[in-house]
Amino acid sequence: MIIRNAERADAERLVNLIADAEKSGFMMFEPGERQISPEQLSKRIEAMEQDDKSAILLADDDGELKGYLFIIGNSPQRRSHSVYLAIGIGESSRGQGVGTTLFEQLDTWAIEKGIRRLELTVMIHNRAGVALYQKAGFKIEGIKKNSLKVNGEYIDEYYMAKLLG
């Protein structure tokens, strides 16, 4: 498995992987709620290629996408040292080190780009996600109370961050 930057040609497979990852129930969007076409995602990939502080990393196993990590930079100068992250792992690839490998490559990418702060949110009851992020060096900084509404119930999220350098 290699970790590489997404390319426009990956758009259709990435749309399918995002839909697969959303089946976990732990993503921002409900399964099937996100309506993004390969063409739209291709344009987003192209835009992120132009942004030095943003990227989409893919876990690619012989042409099969196993996971993704969206790295979303900030344009205000005062936040330019910080990025927000969104990760998704294909249902059949969870628990196989895909997330760990993506985060290892993220650290290298971030240091090269001069990023000091990595941020993400995770539903409090997503034990596997919290464990992965803690393993990668993230710390819980706070709780976003009633952050999401899932199946009619309000869900709290941890706000987590990792400082580099």
CSV table of C-alpha atoms in Angstrom, one decimal:
chain,number,residue,atom,x,y,z
A,1,MET,CA,0.0,0.0,0.0
A,2,ILE,CA,1.2,3.5,-0.9
A,3,ILE,CA,0.1,6.9,0.3
A,4,ARG,CA,-0.1,9.4,-2.5
A,5,ASN,CA,-1.8,12.7,-3.4
A,6,ALA,CA,-5.2,12.4,-5.1
A,7,GLU,CA,-5.3,13.1,-8.8
A,8,ARG,CA,-8.3,14.2,-11.0
A,9,ALA,CA,-8.3,10.7,-12.5
A,10,ASP,CA,-9.1,9.3,-9.0
A,11,ALA,CA,-12.4,11.2,-8.7
A,12,GLU,CA,-14.8,8.4,-9.6
A,13,ARG,CA,-13.1,5.8,-7.3
A,14,LEU,CA,-12.9,8.4,-4.5
A,15,VAL,CA,-16.6,9.2,-4.8
A,16,ASN,CA,-17.3,5.5,-4.3
A,17,LEU,CA,-14.8,5.2,-1.4
A,18,ILE,CA,-16.4,8.2,0.4
A,19,ALA,CA,-19.9,6.6,0.0
A,20,ASP,CA,-18.5,3.4,1.4
A,21,ALA,CA,-16.9,5.2,4.4
A,22,GLU,CA,-20.1,7.0,5.2
A,23,LYS,CA,-21.8,3.6,5.9
A,24,SER,CA,-19.9,3.6,9.2
A,25,GLY,CA,-22.4,6.0,10.6
A,26,PHE,CA,-19.6,8.1,12.1
A,27,MET,CA,-19.1,10.6,9.2
A,28,MET,CA,-20.6,14.1,8.9
A,29,PHE,CA,-23.0,13.1,6.2
A,30,GLU,CA,-25.6,10.4,6.5
A,31,PRO,CA,-25.1,7.4,4.2
A,32,GLY,CA,-26.3,8.5,0.8
A,33,GLU,CA,-26.8,12.1,1.8
A,34,ARG,CA,-23.7,13.6,0.1
A,35,GLN,CA,-24.5,14.1,-3.5
A,36,ILE,CA,-21.1,14.7,-5.2
A,37,SER,CA,-20.4,13.7,-8.7
A,38,PRO,CA,-17.0,12.6,-10.0
A,39,GLU,CA,-16.9,15.8,-12.0
A,40,GLN,CA,-17.4,17.9,-8.9
A,41,LEU,CA,-14.8,16.0,-7.0
A,42,SER,CA,-12.4,16.3,-9.9
A,43,LYS,CA,-12.7,20.1,-9.7
A,44,ARG,CA,-12.2,20.0,-5.9
A,45,ILE,CA,-9.1,17.9,-6.3
A,46,GLU,CA,-7.8,20.4,-8.9
A,47,ALA,CA,-8.5,23.4,-6.6
A,48,MET,CA,-6.8,21.7,-3.7
A,49,GLU,CA,-3.7,21.1,-5.9
A,50,GLN,CA,-3.4,24.8,-6.2
A,51,ASP,CA,-3.6,25.4,-2.5
A,52,ASP,CA,-0.2,24.7,-0.8
A,53,LYS,CA,-1.8,24.1,2.6
A,54,SER,CA,-4.4,21.6,1.4
A,55,ALA,CA,-4.3,18.1,0.0
A,56,ILE,CA,-6.2,14.8,-0.4
A,57,LEU,CA,-4.0,11.8,0.6
A,58,LEU,CA,-5.1,8.4,-0.7
A,59,ALA,CA,-4.2,4.9,0.6
A,60,ASP,CA,-3.8,3.0,-2.7
A,61,ASP,CA,-3.3,-0.8,-2.7
A,62,ASP,CA,-2.5,-1.8,-6.3
A,63,GLY,CA,-5.1,0.6,-7.7
A,64,GLU,CA,-7.7,-0.1,-5.0
A,65,LEU,CA,-8.4,2.9,-2.8
A,66,LYS,CA,-8.5,1.9,0.8
A,67,GLY,CA,-8.8,5.2,2.6
A,68,TYR,CA,-8.5,9.0,2.2
A,69,LEU,CA,-7.5,12.0,4.3
A,70,PHE,CA,-8.7,15.4,3.3
A,71,ILE,CA,-6.3,18.1,4.6
A,72,ILE,CA,-8.1,21.5,4.5
A,73,GLY,CA,-5.9,24.5,5.0
A,74,ASN,CA,-6.8,28.0,6.2
A,75,SER,CA,-6.3,31.2,4.3
A,76,PRO,CA,-6.2,33.8,7.0
A,77,GLN,CA,-2.6,34.5,7.9
A,78,ARG,CA,-3.3,33.9,11.6
A,79,ARG,CA,-4.6,30.4,10.9
A,80,SER,CA,-2.2,29.5,8.1
A,81,HIS,CA,-0.2,27.2,10.5
A,82,SER,CA,-3.3,25.0,11.1
A,83,VAL,CA,-5.2,22.4,9.0
A,84,TYR,CA,-8.5,20.6,9.5
A,85,LEU,CA,-8.7,16.9,8.7
A,86,ALA,CA,-11.4,14.5,7.5
A,87,ILE,CA,-10.5,10.8,7.2
A,88,GLY,CA,-12.4,7.9,5.8
A,89,ILE,CA,-11.5,4.2,5.6
A,90,GLY,CA,-13.4,1.7,3.3
A,91,GLU,CA,-15.5,-0.7,5.3
A,92,SER,CA,-13.5,-3.8,4.3
A,93,SER,CA,-10.2,-2.0,5.1
A,94,ARG,CA,-10.8,-0.9,8.7
A,95,GLY,CA,-8.5,-2.2,11.4
A,96,GLN,CA,-5.7,-3.0,8.9
A,97,GLY,CA,-3.4,0.0,9.6
A,98,VAL,CA,-4.8,2.2,6.7
A,99,GLY,CA,-5.6,5.1,9.1
A,100,THR,CA,-2.2,4.8,10.9
A,101,THR,CA,-0.4,4.9,7.6
A,102,LEU,CA,-2.3,7.9,6.4
A,103,PHE,CA,-1.5,9.8,9.6
A,104,GLU,CA,2.2,8.9,9.4
A,105,GLN,CA,2.3,10.4,5.9
A,106,LEU,CA,0.3,13.4,7.1
A,107,ASP,CA,3.0,14.2,9.6
A,108,THR,CA,5.6,14.2,6.9
A,109,TRP,CA,3.4,16.4,4.6
A,110,ALA,CA,2.6,18.8,7.4
A,111,ILE,CA,6.2,19.3,8.5
A,112,GLU,CA,7.3,20.0,4.8
A,113,LYS,CA,4.5,22.6,4.5
A,114,GLY,CA,5.3,24.3,7.8
A,115,ILE,CA,2.0,23.2,9.4
A,116,ARG,CA,2.2,23.2,13.2
A,117,ARG,CA,-1.4,22.3,14.2
A,118,LEU,CA,-3.6,19.4,13.0
A,119,GLU,CA,-7.3,19.5,14.0
A,120,LEU,CA,-10.3,17.2,13.7
A,121,THR,CA,-13.6,16.3,15.4
A,122,VAL,CA,-14.9,12.8,16.2
A,123,MET,CA,-18.1,11.5,17.7
A,124,ILE,CA,-17.5,10.7,21.3
A,125,HIS,CA,-18.9,7.2,21.0
A,126,ASN,CA,-16.6,6.4,18.0
A,127,ARG,CA,-14.1,4.4,20.1
A,128,ALA,CA,-12.1,3.1,17.2
A,129,GLY,CA,-11.7,6.6,15.7
A,130,VAL,CA,-10.7,8.1,19.1
A,131,ALA,CA,-8.2,5.3,19.6
A,132,LEU,CA,-6.7,5.8,16.1
A,133,TYR,CA,-6.3,9.6,16.7
A,134,GLN,CA,-4.8,9.1,20.1
A,135,LYS,CA,-2.4,6.5,18.7
A,136,ALA,CA,-1.4,9.2,16.1
A,137,GLY,CA,-0.7,11.7,18.8
A,138,PHE,CA,-3.9,13.7,18.9
A,139,LYS,CA,-5.1,15.0,22.3
A,140,ILE,CA,-8.7,15.8,23.3
A,141,GLU,CA,-9.0,19.6,23.7
A,142,GLY,CA,-12.7,19.8,24.4
A,143,ILE,CA,-16.2,18.6,23.8
A,144,LYS,CA,-18.6,20.1,21.2
A,145,LYS,CA,-21.9,19.5,23.0
A,146,ASN,CA,-24.9,18.5,20.8
A,147,SER,CA,-22.6,19.0,17.8
A,148,LEU,CA,-24.6,16.6,15.5
A,149,LYS,CA,-28.1,15.2,15.3
A,150,VAL,CA,-28.1,11.5,14.3
A,151,ASN,CA,-31.3,9.6,14.1
A,152,GLY,CA,-33.1,12.2,16.2
A,153,GLU,CA,-30.5,12.2,19.0
A,154,TYR,CA,-27.9,14.9,19.7
A,155,ILE,CA,-24.3,13.6,19.6
A,156,ASP,CA,-21.3,15.2,21.3
A,157,GLU,CA,-18.0,15.4,19.5
A,158,TYR,CA,-14.5,15.6,20.8
A,159,TYR,CA,-12.4,18.4,19.4
A,160,MET,CA,-8.9,16.9,19.0
A,161,ALA,CA,-5.6,18.4,17.9
A,162,LYS,CA,-2.0,17.5,17.5
A,163,LEU,CA,0.9,20.0,17.6
A,164,LEU,CA,4.0,19.4,15.5
A,165,GLY,CA,7.5,20.8,16.2
